Amino acid sequence: MPTIVVEVMPKAELLDPQGKAVAGALHRLGKSHFTDVRIGKRFELTVDDVNDEVIAEVRELAESVLSNSVIEDVVNIIVPEDVAAGETH
Amino acid sequence: MAPRVGVVTFPGSLDDRDAQRAVRLAGGEPVALWHGSHSLEGVDALVLPGGFSYGDYLRCGAIASLSPIMAEVIEAANKGMPVLGICNGFQMLAEAHLLEGGLIRNSHGQFICRDQVLRVENASTDWTSDFEQGQQITIPLKNGEGGFMADAATIERLEGEGRVVFRYVEVDPNGSLNAIAGISNERGNVVGLMPHPEHAVEEGFGPDTSAAMRNGTDGLGLFTSAISRVLQAA
């Protein structure tokens, strides 16, 4: 069944303590050339049928439920190519 | 008749019984409410307690903010009922858009638990009228995601309209902007804060004071304020 992917990241201007902790661990492994790490979320929404209405619904839910616009940004919505010829964020 | 104050229990609530106890010690009648119900049981005020509702999945308070009872909580809040959100309850109020801003992981990345000094910046809300403006109180703070965030325009508006209700004193324990510990809505009936007033309501069970160990009861004032407000309105 088709899956629509929604990717959410903490707002760029906010500190991401999780990412900072991982960056610290990489640094301790000698990988300090990775100067920054940020951690976000990936949602995979499976539906029976992908159509324009469902895609619009996902865009709305991405903003209203899957993310909180005060602290996060929806950075990408990926629709399966075969059902939505080139339709991406 | 003592004002009836509802305390909503969600899956993962931890401090619901402490909040009920605080209501009782403040002279109110606690009413246990359940997240899955659509009834507020005719209560006069509401407390959304602390804890880790739904395991903090998605975002802290986000799934709880979509619970059945939240429809009634939002309706009652918009009609002026006193509503207090403590810690996870504050996160729910933010997710439900009853309060502005959002809470993110503490800037130092660690869970923090300490007795915290706060300054009452607005003593005219439904939950702070028994305090003096500028009064300092000490109540426990315990959270991992208590960093208050909002965009610059929102922060400026909250500050300008006196809607910063509590501010951290001496130390900003979690990286909150402007050391904001708690805010209110425009009307002043909805208040949310990260620290826990319900854990400082009875001598022997609160923060240490200069007089004696665990004798702090500074949290009681929030509950007596709302109860007085309900009695005045009756």
PDB file of C-alpha atoms in Angstrom:
ATOM      1  CA  MET A   1       0.000   0.000   0.000  1.00  0.00           C
ATOM      2  CA  PRO A   2       1.270   3.513  -0.733  1.00  0.00           C
ATOM      3  CA  THR A   3       2.995   5.466   1.986  1.00  0.00           C
ATOM      4  CA  ILE A   4       3.277   9.227   2.298  1.00  0.00           C
ATOM      5  CA  VAL A   5       6.286  10.468   4.224  1.00  0.00           C
ATOM      6  CA  VAL A   6       6.278  13.610   6.371  1.00  0.00           C
ATOM      7  CA  GLU A   7       9.551  14.970   7.725  1.00  0.00           C
ATOM      8  CA  VAL A   8       9.627  17.397  10.648  1.00  0.00           C
ATOM      9  CA  MET A   9      12.642  19.213  12.107  1.00  0.00           C
ATOM     10  CA  PRO A  10      13.075  21.430  15.140  1.00  0.00           C
ATOM     11  CA  LYS A  11      13.178  25.063  14.012  1.00  0.00           C
ATOM     12  CA  ALA A  12      16.651  25.996  12.814  1.00  0.00           C
ATOM     13  CA  GLU A  13      16.956  28.889  15.269  1.00  0.00           C
ATOM     14  CA  LEU A  14      16.172  26.719  18.305  1.00  0.00           C
ATOM     15  CA  LEU A  15      18.792  24.720  20.130  1.00  0.00           C
ATOM     16  CA  ASP A  16      18.403  20.981  19.505  1.00  0.00           C
ATOM     17  CA  PRO A  17      19.807  19.383  22.682  1.00  0.00           C
ATOM     18  CA  GLN A  18      19.392  15.841  21.288  1.00  0.00           C
ATOM     19  CA  GLY A  19      21.411  16.700  18.210  1.00  0.00           C
ATOM     20  CA  LYS A  20      23.968  18.479  20.353  1.00  0.00           C
ATOM     21  CA  ALA A  21      24.401  15.350  22.504  1.00  0.00           C
ATOM     22  CA  VAL A  22      24.962  13.198  19.402  1.00  0.00           C
ATOM     23  CA  ALA A  23      27.433  15.729  17.999  1.00  0.00           C
ATOM     24  CA  GLY A  24      29.286  15.484  21.318  1.00  0.00           C
ATOM     25  CA  ALA A  25      29.428  11.684  21.027  1.00  0.00           C
ATOM     26  CA  LEU A  26      30.777  11.907  17.458  1.00  0.00           C
ATOM     27  CA  HIS A  27      33.376  14.358  18.670  1.00  0.00           C
ATOM     28  CA  ARG A  28      34.490  11.876  21.334  1.00  0.00           C
ATOM     29  CA  LEU A  29      34.835   9.224  18.592  1.00  0.00           C
ATOM     30  CA  GLY A  30      37.260  11.515  16.802  1.00  0.00           C
ATOM     31  CA  LYS A  31      34.666  12.528  14.204  1.00  0.00           C
ATOM     32  CA  SER A  32      34.832  16.205  14.990  1.00  0.00           C
ATOM     33  CA  HIS A  33      34.702  17.160  11.314  1.00  0.00           C
ATOM     34  CA  PHE A  34      30.926  16.715  11.703  1.00  0.00           C
ATOM     35  CA  THR A  35      30.425  20.136  13.224  1.00  0.00           C
ATOM     36  CA  ASP A  36      26.692  19.910  13.870  1.00  0.00           C
ATOM     37  CA  VAL A  37      23.954  17.290  14.200  1.00  0.00           C
ATOM     38  CA  ARG A  38      20.225  17.964  14.271  1.00  0.00           C
ATOM     39  CA  ILE A  39      17.545  15.350  14.921  1.00  0.00           C
ATOM     40  CA  GLY A  40      14.065  15.411  13.435  1.00  0.00           C
ATOM     41  CA  LYS A  41      11.153  13.076  12.901  1.00  0.00           C
ATOM     42  CA  ARG A  42       9.946  11.027   9.958  1.00  0.00           C
ATOM     43  CA  PHE A  43       6.294   9.959   9.786  1.00  0.00           C
ATOM     44  CA  GLU A  44       5.167   7.258   7.341  1.00  0.00           C
ATOM     45  CA  LEU A  45       1.433   7.436   6.687  1.00  0.00           C
ATOM     46  CA  THR A  46       0.021   4.411   4.896  1.00  0.00           C
ATOM     47  CA  VAL A  47      -3.271   4.759   3.037  1.00  0.00           C
ATOM     48  CA  ASP A  48      -5.298   2.568   0.693  1.00  0.00           C
ATOM     49  CA  ASP A  49      -5.332   5.146  -2.035  1.00  0.00           C
ATOM     50  CA  VAL A  50      -3.344   8.307  -2.660  1.00  0.00           C
ATOM     51  CA  ASN A  51      -5.191  11.092  -4.429  1.00  0.00           C
ATOM     52  CA  ASP A  52      -5.160  14.882  -4.380  1.00  0.00           C
ATOM     53  CA  GLU A  53      -7.645  14.989  -1.515  1.00  0.00           C
ATOM     54  CA  VAL A  54      -5.512  12.690   0.644  1.00  0.00           C
ATOM     55  CA  ILE A  55      -2.377  14.664  -0.198  1.00  0.00           C
ATOM     56  CA  ALA A  56      -4.109  17.888   0.840  1.00  0.00           C
ATOM     57  CA  GLU A  57      -5.253  16.190   4.031  1.00  0.00           C
ATOM     58  CA  VAL A  58      -1.692  15.087   4.817  1.00  0.00           C
ATOM     59  CA  ARG A  59      -0.403  18.619   4.236  1.00  0.00           C
ATOM     60  CA  GLU A  60      -2.998  19.911   6.707  1.00  0.00           C
ATOM     61  CA  LEU A  61      -2.282  17.211   9.314  1.00  0.00           C
ATOM     62  CA  ALA A  62       1.468  17.748   8.929  1.00  0.00           C
ATOM     63  CA  GLU A  63       0.986  21.348  10.058  1.00  0.00           C
ATOM     64  CA  SER A  64      -1.764  20.862  12.645  1.00  0.00           C
ATOM     65  CA  VAL A  65      -0.966  17.549  14.345  1.00  0.00           C
ATOM     66  CA  LEU A  66       2.346  16.028  13.253  1.00  0.00           C
ATOM     67  CA  SER A  67       4.255  19.247  13.941  1.00  0.00           C
ATOM     68  CA  ASN A  68       3.908  22.261  16.220  1.00  0.00           C
ATOM     69  CA  SER A  69       4.736  25.378  14.233  1.00  0.00           C
ATOM     70  CA  VAL A  70       5.923  27.195  17.372  1.00  0.00           C
ATOM     71  CA  ILE A  71       8.910  24.877  17.714  1.00  0.00           C
ATOM     72  CA  GLU A  72       9.081  22.790  14.525  1.00  0.00           C
ATOM     73  CA  ASP A  73       8.968  23.031  10.729  1.00  0.00           C
ATOM     74  CA  VAL A  74       7.561  20.541   8.234  1.00  0.00           C
ATOM     75  CA  VAL A  75      10.576  20.285   5.928  1.00  0.00           C
ATOM     76  CA  ASN A  76       9.405  17.671   3.442  1.00  0.00           C
ATOM     77  CA  ILE A  77       6.344  15.729   2.332  1.00  0.00           C
ATOM     78  CA  ILE A  78       7.118  12.852  -0.003  1.00  0.00           C
ATOM     79  CA  VAL A  79       4.317  11.364  -2.080  1.00  0.00           C
ATOM     80  CA  PRO A  80       4.936   8.085  -3.969  1.00  0.00           C
ATOM     81  CA  GLU A  81       5.883   9.096  -7.525  1.00  0.00           C
ATOM     82  CA  ASP A  82       3.795   6.494  -9.321  1.00  0.00           C
ATOM     83  CA  VAL A  83       0.572   7.866  -7.843  1.00  0.00           C
ATOM     84  CA  ALA A  84       1.298  11.545  -8.021  1.00  0.00           C
ATOM     85  CA  ALA A  85       3.579  12.127 -10.982  1.00  0.00           C
ATOM     86  CA  GLY A  86       6.244  14.384  -9.520  1.00  0.00           C
ATOM     87  CA  GLU A  87       4.027  15.775  -6.763  1.00  0.00           C
ATOM     88  CA  THR A  88       6.346  16.638  -3.872  1.00  0.00           C
ATOM     89  CA  HIS A  89       6.632  19.358  -1.325  1.00  0.00           C
TER      90      HIS A  89
ATOM     91  CA  MET B   1     -20.566  24.641  49.479  1.00  0.00           C
ATOM     92  CA  ALA B   2     -16.885  24.294  48.672  1.00  0.00           C
ATOM     93  CA  PRO B   3     -15.985  25.072  45.059  1.00  0.00           C
ATOM     94  CA  ARG B   4     -15.558  21.917  43.004  1.00  0.00           C
ATOM     95  CA  VAL B   5     -12.236  21.709  41.192  1.00  0.00           C
ATOM     96  CA  GLY B   6     -11.835  19.019  38.550  1.00  0.00           C
ATOM     97  CA  VAL B   7      -8.483  17.272  38.059  1.00  0.00           C
ATOM     98  CA  VAL B   8      -8.226  15.451  34.739  1.00  0.00           C
ATOM     99  CA  THR B   9      -6.376  12.144  34.703  1.00  0.00           C
ATOM    100  CA  PHE B  10      -4.786  11.137  31.393  1.00  0.00           C
ATOM    101  CA  PRO B  11      -2.944   7.884  30.644  1.00  0.00           C
ATOM    102  CA  GLY B  12       0.475   8.662  32.099  1.00  0.00           C
ATOM    103  CA  SER B  13      -0.612  11.403  34.508  1.00  0.00           C
ATOM    104  CA  LEU B  14       1.475  11.232  37.686  1.00  0.00           C
ATOM    105  CA  ASP B  15       0.505  14.176  39.848  1.00  0.00           C
ATOM    106  CA  ASP B  16      -3.262  13.985  39.585  1.00  0.00           C
ATOM    107  CA  ARG B  17      -3.708  12.784  43.154  1.00  0.00           C
ATOM    108  CA  ASP B  18      -1.275  15.411  44.450  1.00  0.00           C
ATOM    109  CA  ALA B  19      -3.335  18.051  42.654  1.00  0.00           C
ATOM    110  CA  GLN B  20      -6.527  16.678  44.221  1.00  0.00           C
ATOM    111  CA  ARG B  21      -4.868  16.848  47.630  1.00  0.00           C
ATOM    112  CA  ALA B  22      -3.793  20.441  46.989  1.00  0.00           C
ATOM    113  CA  VAL B  23      -7.376  21.373  46.100  1.00  0.00           C
ATOM    114  CA  ARG B  24      -8.628  19.796  49.318  1.00  0.00           C
ATOM    115  CA  LEU B  25      -5.999  21.530  51.471  1.00  0.00           C
ATOM    116  CA  ALA B  26      -6.919  24.835  49.825  1.00  0.00           C
ATOM    117  CA  GLY B  27     -10.545  24.408  50.838  1.00  0.00           C
ATOM    118  CA  GLY B  28     -12.002  23.058  47.619  1.00  0.00           C
ATOM    119  CA  GLU B  29     -13.655  19.800  46.739  1.00  0.00           C
ATOM    120  CA  PRO B  30     -11.518  17.812  44.282  1.00  0.00           C
ATOM    121  CA  VAL B  31     -13.382  16.036  41.496  1.00  0.00           C
ATOM    122  CA  ALA B  32     -11.562  13.293  39.592  1.00  0.00           C
ATOM    123  CA  LEU B  33     -12.190  13.587  35.849  1.00  0.00           C
ATOM    124  CA  TRP B  34     -11.200  11.132  33.121  1.00  0.00           C
ATOM    125  CA  HIS B  35      -9.625  12.105  29.787  1.00  0.00           C
ATOM    126  CA  GLY B  36     -11.861   9.745  27.823  1.00  0.00           C
ATOM    127  CA  SER B  37     -15.093  11.302  29.055  1.00  0.00           C
ATOM    128  CA  HIS B  38     -16.917  14.293  27.632  1.00  0.00           C
ATOM    129  CA  SER B  39     -18.222  15.415  31.045  1.00  0.00           C
ATOM    130  CA  LEU B  40     -16.722  18.040  33.335  1.00  0.00           C
ATOM    131  CA  GLU B  41     -19.211  16.956  36.039  1.00  0.00           C
ATOM    132  CA  GLY B  42     -20.262  20.548  36.612  1.00  0.00           C
ATOM    133  CA  VAL B  43     -16.940  21.631  38.175  1.00  0.00           C
ATOM    134  CA  ASP B  44     -16.108  25.293  38.871  1.00  0.00           C
ATOM    135  CA  ALA B  45     -12.408  25.133  37.939  1.00  0.00           C
ATOM    136  CA  LEU B  46      -9.981  22.704  36.322  1.00  0.00           C
ATOM    137  CA  VAL B  47      -6.443  21.448  36.824  1.00  0.00           C
ATOM    138  CA  LEU B  48      -4.494  19.582  34.143  1.00  0.00           C
ATOM    139  CA  PRO B  49      -1.842  17.772  36.194  1.00  0.00           C
ATOM    140  CA  GLY B  50       1.756  16.856  35.578  1.00  0.00           C
ATOM    141  CA  GLY B  51       3.109  13.566  34.318  1.00  0.00           C
ATOM    142  CA  PHE B  52       4.012  12.017  30.998  1.00  0.00           C
ATOM    143  CA  SER B  53       0.694  11.635  29.207  1.00  0.00           C
ATOM    144  CA  TYR B  54       0.909   9.135  26.364  1.00  0.00           C
ATOM    145  CA  GLY B  55       4.599   8.672  27.153  1.00  0.00           C
ATOM    146  CA  ASP B  56       5.300  12.149  25.743  1.00  0.00           C
ATOM    147  CA  TYR B  57       4.937  10.554  22.288  1.00  0.00           C
ATOM    148  CA  LEU B  58       4.737  12.902  19.293  1.00  0.00           C
ATOM    149  CA  ARG B  59       5.386  15.971  21.483  1.00  0.00           C
ATOM    150  CA  CYS B  60       4.850  16.520  25.215  1.00  0.00           C
ATOM    151  CA  GLY B  61       1.122  17.007  25.801  1.00  0.00           C
ATOM    152  CA  ALA B  62       0.285  16.788  22.102  1.00  0.00           C
ATOM    153  CA  ILE B  63      -1.774  13.597  22.118  1.00  0.00           C
ATOM    154  CA  ALA B  64      -3.451  14.492  25.417  1.00  0.00           C
ATOM    155  CA  SER B  65      -4.486  17.823  23.898  1.00  0.00           C
ATOM    156  CA  LEU B  66      -6.580  15.796  21.422  1.00  0.00           C
ATOM    157  CA  SER B  67      -8.322  13.725  24.155  1.00  0.00           C
ATOM    158  CA  PRO B  68     -12.132  13.665  24.209  1.00  0.00           C
ATOM    159  CA  ILE B  69     -12.422  15.771  27.393  1.00  0.00           C
ATOM    160  CA  MET B  70     -10.214  18.516  25.932  1.00  0.00           C
ATOM    161  CA  ALA B  71     -13.110  19.689  23.760  1.00  0.00           C
ATOM    162  CA  GLU B  72     -15.030  20.536  26.934  1.00  0.00           C
ATOM    163  CA  VAL B  73     -11.909  21.913  28.664  1.00  0.00           C
ATOM    164  CA  ILE B  74     -11.281  24.298  25.748  1.00  0.00           C
ATOM    165  CA  GLU B  75     -14.929  25.376  25.670  1.00  0.00           C
ATOM    166  CA  ALA B  76     -14.990  25.996  29.445  1.00  0.00           C
ATOM    167  CA  ALA B  77     -11.677  27.879  29.320  1.00  0.00           C
ATOM    168  CA  ASN B  78     -12.959  30.120  26.550  1.00  0.00           C
ATOM    169  CA  LYS B  79     -16.037  30.888  28.675  1.00  0.00           C
ATOM    170  CA  GLY B  80     -13.798  32.004  31.557  1.00  0.00           C
ATOM    171  CA  MET B  81     -13.503  28.981  33.834  1.00  0.00           C
ATOM    172  CA  PRO B  82     -10.240  29.016  35.826  1.00  0.00           C
ATOM    173  CA  VAL B  83      -7.927  26.407  34.269  1.00  0.00           C
ATOM    174  CA  LEU B  84      -4.437  25.603  35.565  1.00  0.00           C
ATOM    175  CA  GLY B  85      -1.927  23.476  33.663  1.00  0.00           C
ATOM    176  CA  ILE B  86       1.025  22.201  35.648  1.00  0.00           C
ATOM    177  CA  CYS B  87       4.118  20.901  33.812  1.00  0.00           C
ATOM    178  CA  ASN B  88       2.662  18.317  31.394  1.00  0.00           C
ATOM    179  CA  GLY B  89      -0.645  20.173  31.821  1.00  0.00           C
ATOM    180  CA  PHE B  90       1.074  23.403  30.690  1.00  0.00           C
ATOM    181  CA  GLN B  91       2.383  21.518  27.649  1.00  0.00           C
ATOM    182  CA  MET B  92      -1.195  20.363  26.919  1.00  0.00           C
ATOM    183  CA  LEU B  93      -2.546  23.921  27.160  1.00  0.00           C
ATOM    184  CA  ALA B  94       0.136  25.078  24.716  1.00  0.00           C
ATOM    185  CA  GLU B  95      -0.618  22.217  22.322  1.00  0.00           C
ATOM    186  CA  ALA B  96      -4.345  22.994  22.607  1.00  0.00           C
ATOM    187  CA  HIS B  97      -3.574  26.649  21.721  1.00  0.00           C
ATOM    188  CA  LEU B  98      -5.177  27.899  24.939  1.00  0.00           C
ATOM    189  CA  LEU B  99      -1.753  29.339  25.761  1.00  0.00           C
ATOM    190  CA  GLU B 100       0.869  30.637  23.375  1.00  0.00           C
ATOM    191  CA  GLY B 101       4.377  29.313  22.883  1.00  0.00           C
ATOM    192  CA  GLY B 102       5.731  25.813  23.257  1.00  0.00           C
ATOM    193  CA  LEU B 103       7.991  23.772  25.504  1.00  0.00           C
ATOM    194  CA  ILE B 104      11.141  22.068  24.243  1.00  0.00           C
ATOM    195  CA  ARG B 105      13.840  19.849  25.715  1.00  0.00           C
ATOM    196  CA  ASN B 106      15.904  21.544  28.416  1.00  0.00           C
ATOM    197  CA  SER B 107      18.859  23.385  26.930  1.00  0.00           C
ATOM    198  CA  HIS B 108      21.336  21.324  28.957  1.00  0.00           C
ATOM    199  CA  GLY B 109      19.689  18.095  27.779  1.00  0.00           C
ATOM    200  CA  GLN B 110      19.063  16.775  31.282  1.00  0.00           C
ATOM    201  CA  PHE B 111      16.044  16.131  33.447  1.00  0.00           C
ATOM    202  CA  ILE B 112      16.093  18.569  36.337  1.00  0.00           C
ATOM    203  CA  CYS B 113      14.570  18.251  39.799  1.00  0.00           C
ATOM    204  CA  ARG B 114      15.064  21.031  42.329  1.00  0.00           C
ATOM    205  CA  ASP B 115      13.286  23.437  44.623  1.00  0.00           C
ATOM    206  CA  GLN B 116      12.920  26.516  42.437  1.00  0.00           C
ATOM    207  CA  VAL B 117      12.463  30.160  43.384  1.00  0.00           C
ATOM    208  CA  LEU B 118       9.916  31.990  41.238  1.00  0.00           C
ATOM    209  CA  ARG B 119       8.789  35.595  41.142  1.00  0.00           C
ATOM    210  CA  VAL B 120       5.052  36.223  40.800  1.00  0.00           C
ATOM    211  CA  GLU B 121       5.040  38.731  37.937  1.00  0.00           C
ATOM    212  CA  ASN B 122       1.265  39.046  37.708  1.00  0.00           C
ATOM    213  CA  ALA B 123      -0.806  38.749  40.878  1.00  0.00           C
ATOM    214  CA  SER B 124      -4.118  39.450  39.179  1.00  0.00           C
ATOM    215  CA  THR B 125      -4.794  36.189  37.337  1.00  0.00           C
ATOM    216  CA  ASP B 126      -7.399  33.728  38.604  1.00  0.00           C
ATOM    217  CA  TRP B 127      -4.595  31.558  39.962  1.00  0.00           C
ATOM    218  CA  THR B 128      -2.345  34.215  41.546  1.00  0.00           C
ATOM    219  CA  SER B 129      -4.632  36.749  43.250  1.00  0.00           C
ATOM    220  CA  ASP B 130      -3.667  35.513  46.733  1.00  0.00           C
ATOM    221  CA  PHE B 131      -0.031  36.487  46.083  1.00  0.00           C
ATOM    222  CA  GLU B 132       1.578  39.922  46.191  1.00  0.00           C
ATOM    223  CA  GLN B 133       2.909  41.357  42.951  1.00  0.00           C
ATOM    224  CA  GLY B 134       6.630  40.531  42.852  1.00  0.00           C
ATOM    225  CA  GLN B 135       6.399  38.009  45.677  1.00  0.00           C
ATOM    226  CA  GLN B 136       9.010  35.256  45.570  1.00  0.00           C
ATOM    227  CA  ILE B 137       7.847  31.707  46.135  1.00  0.00           C
ATOM    228  CA  THR B 138       9.658  28.368  46.240  1.00  0.00           C
ATOM    229  CA  ILE B 139       8.088  25.255  44.744  1.00  0.00           C
ATOM    230  CA  PRO B 140       9.528  22.063  43.225  1.00  0.00           C
ATOM    231  CA  LEU B 141      10.526  21.924  39.570  1.00  0.00           C
ATOM    232  CA  LYS B 142      10.941  18.578  37.797  1.00  0.00           C
ATOM    233  CA  ASN B 143      11.013  18.254  34.020  1.00  0.00           C
ATOM    234  CA  GLY B 144      13.040  17.252  31.003  1.00  0.00           C
ATOM    235  CA  GLU B 145      11.255  19.450  28.472  1.00  0.00           C
ATOM    236  CA  GLY B 146      10.552  22.744  30.186  1.00  0.00           C
ATOM    237  CA  GLY B 147      12.255  25.227  27.891  1.00  0.00           C
ATOM    238  CA  PHE B 148       9.644  27.865  27.050  1.00  0.00           C
ATOM    239  CA  MET B 149       9.894  29.069  23.442  1.00  0.00           C
ATOM    240  CA  ALA B 150       7.937  31.484  21.297  1.00  0.00           C
ATOM    241  CA  ASP B 151       8.791  33.843  18.477  1.00  0.00           C
ATOM    242  CA  ALA B 152      10.096  37.294  19.358  1.00  0.00           C
ATOM    243  CA  ALA B 153       6.785  39.052  18.642  1.00  0.00           C
ATOM    244  CA  THR B 154       4.886  36.652  20.934  1.00  0.00           C
ATOM    245  CA  ILE B 155       7.419  37.077  23.735  1.00  0.00           C
ATOM    246  CA  GLU B 156       7.177  40.841  23.409  1.00  0.00           C
ATOM    247  CA  ARG B 157       3.369  40.695  23.529  1.00  0.00           C
ATOM    248  CA  LEU B 158       3.327  38.345  26.548  1.00  0.00           C
ATOM    249  CA  GLU B 159       5.738  40.641  28.396  1.00  0.00           C
ATOM    250  CA  GLY B 160       3.920  43.815  27.361  1.00  0.00           C
ATOM    251  CA  GLU B 161       0.493  42.535  28.368  1.00  0.00           C
ATOM    252  CA  GLY B 162       1.668  41.259  31.756  1.00  0.00           C
ATOM    253  CA  ARG B 163       0.984  37.698  30.750  1.00  0.00           C
ATOM    254  CA  VAL B 164       4.271  36.384  32.072  1.00  0.00           C
ATOM    255  CA  VAL B 165       2.861  35.162  35.393  1.00  0.00           C
ATOM    256  CA  PHE B 166       5.886  33.426  36.901  1.00  0.00           C
ATOM    257  CA  ARG B 167       9.582  33.987  36.206  1.00  0.00           C
ATOM    258  CA  TYR B 168      12.548  31.917  37.367  1.00  0.00           C
ATOM    259  CA  VAL B 169      14.720  33.718  39.923  1.00  0.00           C
ATOM    260  CA  GLU B 170      18.519  33.407  40.211  1.00  0.00           C
ATOM    261  CA  VAL B 171      18.804  30.673  37.596  1.00  0.00           C
ATOM    262  CA  ASP B 172      16.998  29.834  34.367  1.00  0.00           C
ATOM    263  CA  PRO B 173      16.884  26.063  34.938  1.00  0.00           C
ATOM    264  CA  ASN B 174      15.923  24.900  31.449  1.00  0.00           C
ATOM    265  CA  GLY B 175      16.814  27.580  28.926  1.00  0.00           C
ATOM    266  CA  SER B 176      13.385  29.236  28.845  1.00  0.00           C
ATOM    267  CA  LEU B 177      13.293  32.522  26.936  1.00  0.00           C
ATOM    268  CA  ASN B 178      13.277  35.495  29.338  1.00  0.00           C
ATOM    269  CA  ALA B 179      13.389  32.916  32.183  1.00  0.00           C
ATOM    270  CA  ILE B 180       9.646  32.444  31.747  1.00  0.00           C
ATOM    271  CA  ALA B 181       8.230  29.796  34.100  1.00  0.00           C
ATOM    272  CA  GLY B 182       4.524  30.370  33.525  1.00  0.00           C
ATOM    273  CA  ILE B 183       2.120  32.435  31.430  1.00  0.00           C
ATOM    274  CA  SER B 184      -1.588  33.189  31.171  1.00  0.00           C
ATOM    275  CA  ASN B 185      -4.135  33.802  28.454  1.00  0.00           C
ATOM    276  CA  GLU B 186      -5.423  37.335  27.841  1.00  0.00           C
ATOM    277  CA  ARG B 187      -8.326  36.966  30.232  1.00  0.00           C
ATOM    278  CA  GLY B 188      -6.140  35.598  33.036  1.00  0.00           C
ATOM    279  CA  ASN B 189      -8.307  32.556  33.741  1.00  0.00           C
ATOM    280  CA  VAL B 190      -5.983  30.075  32.017  1.00  0.00           C
ATOM    281  CA  VAL B 191      -2.519  29.756  33.557  1.00  0.00           C
ATOM    282  CA  GLY B 192       0.235  27.260  32.791  1.00  0.00           C
ATOM    283  CA  LEU B 193       3.550  26.785  34.549  1.00  0.00           C
ATOM    284  CA  MET B 194       6.311  24.189  34.515  1.00  0.00           C
ATOM    285  CA  PRO B 195       7.086  24.054  38.290  1.00  0.00           C
ATOM    286  CA  HIS B 196       4.757  22.134  40.626  1.00  0.00           C
ATOM    287  CA  PRO B 197       2.722  24.144  43.161  1.00  0.00           C
ATOM    288  CA  GLU B 198       0.805  21.000  44.191  1.00  0.00           C
ATOM    289  CA  HIS B 199       3.986  19.635  45.781  1.00  0.00           C
ATOM    290  CA  ALA B 200       4.256  22.589  48.176  1.00  0.00           C
ATOM    291  CA  VAL B 201       0.934  22.687  49.993  1.00  0.00           C
ATOM    292  CA  GLU B 202       1.455  20.971  53.351  1.00  0.00           C
ATOM    293  CA  GLU B 203       4.072  21.434  56.050  1.00  0.00           C
ATOM    294  CA  GLY B 204       6.350  18.409  56.264  1.00  0.00           C
ATOM    295  CA  PHE B 205       5.895  17.557  52.585  1.00  0.00           C
ATOM    296  CA  GLY B 206       7.164  20.625  50.715  1.00  0.00           C
ATOM    297  CA  PRO B 207      10.462  22.347  49.917  1.00  0.00           C
ATOM    298  CA  ASP B 208      12.859  23.241  52.730  1.00  0.00           C
ATOM    299  CA  THR B 209      12.433  26.667  54.282  1.00  0.00           C
ATOM    300  CA  SER B 210      14.711  28.704  56.528  1.00  0.00           C
ATOM    301  CA  ALA B 211      12.398  27.729  59.391  1.00  0.00           C
ATOM    302  CA  ALA B 212      12.346  23.965  58.926  1.00  0.00           C
ATOM    303  CA  MET B 213      12.958  21.128  56.523  1.00  0.00           C
ATOM    304  CA  ARG B 214      10.233  20.428  53.946  1.00  0.00           C
ATOM    305  CA  ASN B 215       7.989  23.068  55.455  1.00  0.00           C
ATOM    306  CA  GLY B 216       7.314  25.131  52.315  1.00  0.00           C
ATOM    307  CA  THR B 217       3.675  25.658  51.358  1.00  0.00           C
ATOM    308  CA  ASP B 218       4.114  28.420  48.768  1.00  0.00           C
ATOM    309  CA  GLY B 219       2.171  26.446  46.161  1.00  0.00           C
ATOM    310  CA  LEU B 220      -1.066  26.618  48.103  1.00  0.00           C
ATOM    311  CA  GLY B 221      -1.696  30.199  46.981  1.00  0.00           C
ATOM    312  CA  LEU B 222      -2.473  29.162  43.419  1.00  0.00           C
ATOM    313  CA  PHE B 223      -5.265  26.872  44.550  1.00  0.00           C
ATOM    314  CA  THR B 224      -6.702  29.261  47.169  1.00  0.00           C
ATOM    315  CA  SER B 225      -6.661  32.052  44.540  1.00  0.00           C
ATOM    316  CA  ALA B 226      -8.852  30.090  42.138  1.00  0.00           C
ATOM    317  CA  ILE B 227     -11.158  28.936  44.906  1.00  0.00           C
ATOM    318  CA  SER B 228     -11.598  32.551  46.094  1.00  0.00           C
ATOM    319  CA  ARG B 229     -12.285  33.603  42.505  1.00  0.00           C
ATOM    320  CA  VAL B 230     -15.006  30.968  42.170  1.00  0.00           C
ATOM    321  CA  LEU B 231     -16.578  32.024  45.482  1.00  0.00           C
ATOM    322  CA  GLN B 232     -16.525  35.710  44.431  1.00  0.00           C
ATOM    323  CA  ALA B 233     -18.230  34.862  41.171  1.00  0.00           C
ATOM    324  CA  ALA B 234     -20.944  32.780  42.888  1.00  0.00           C
TER     325      ALA B 234
END
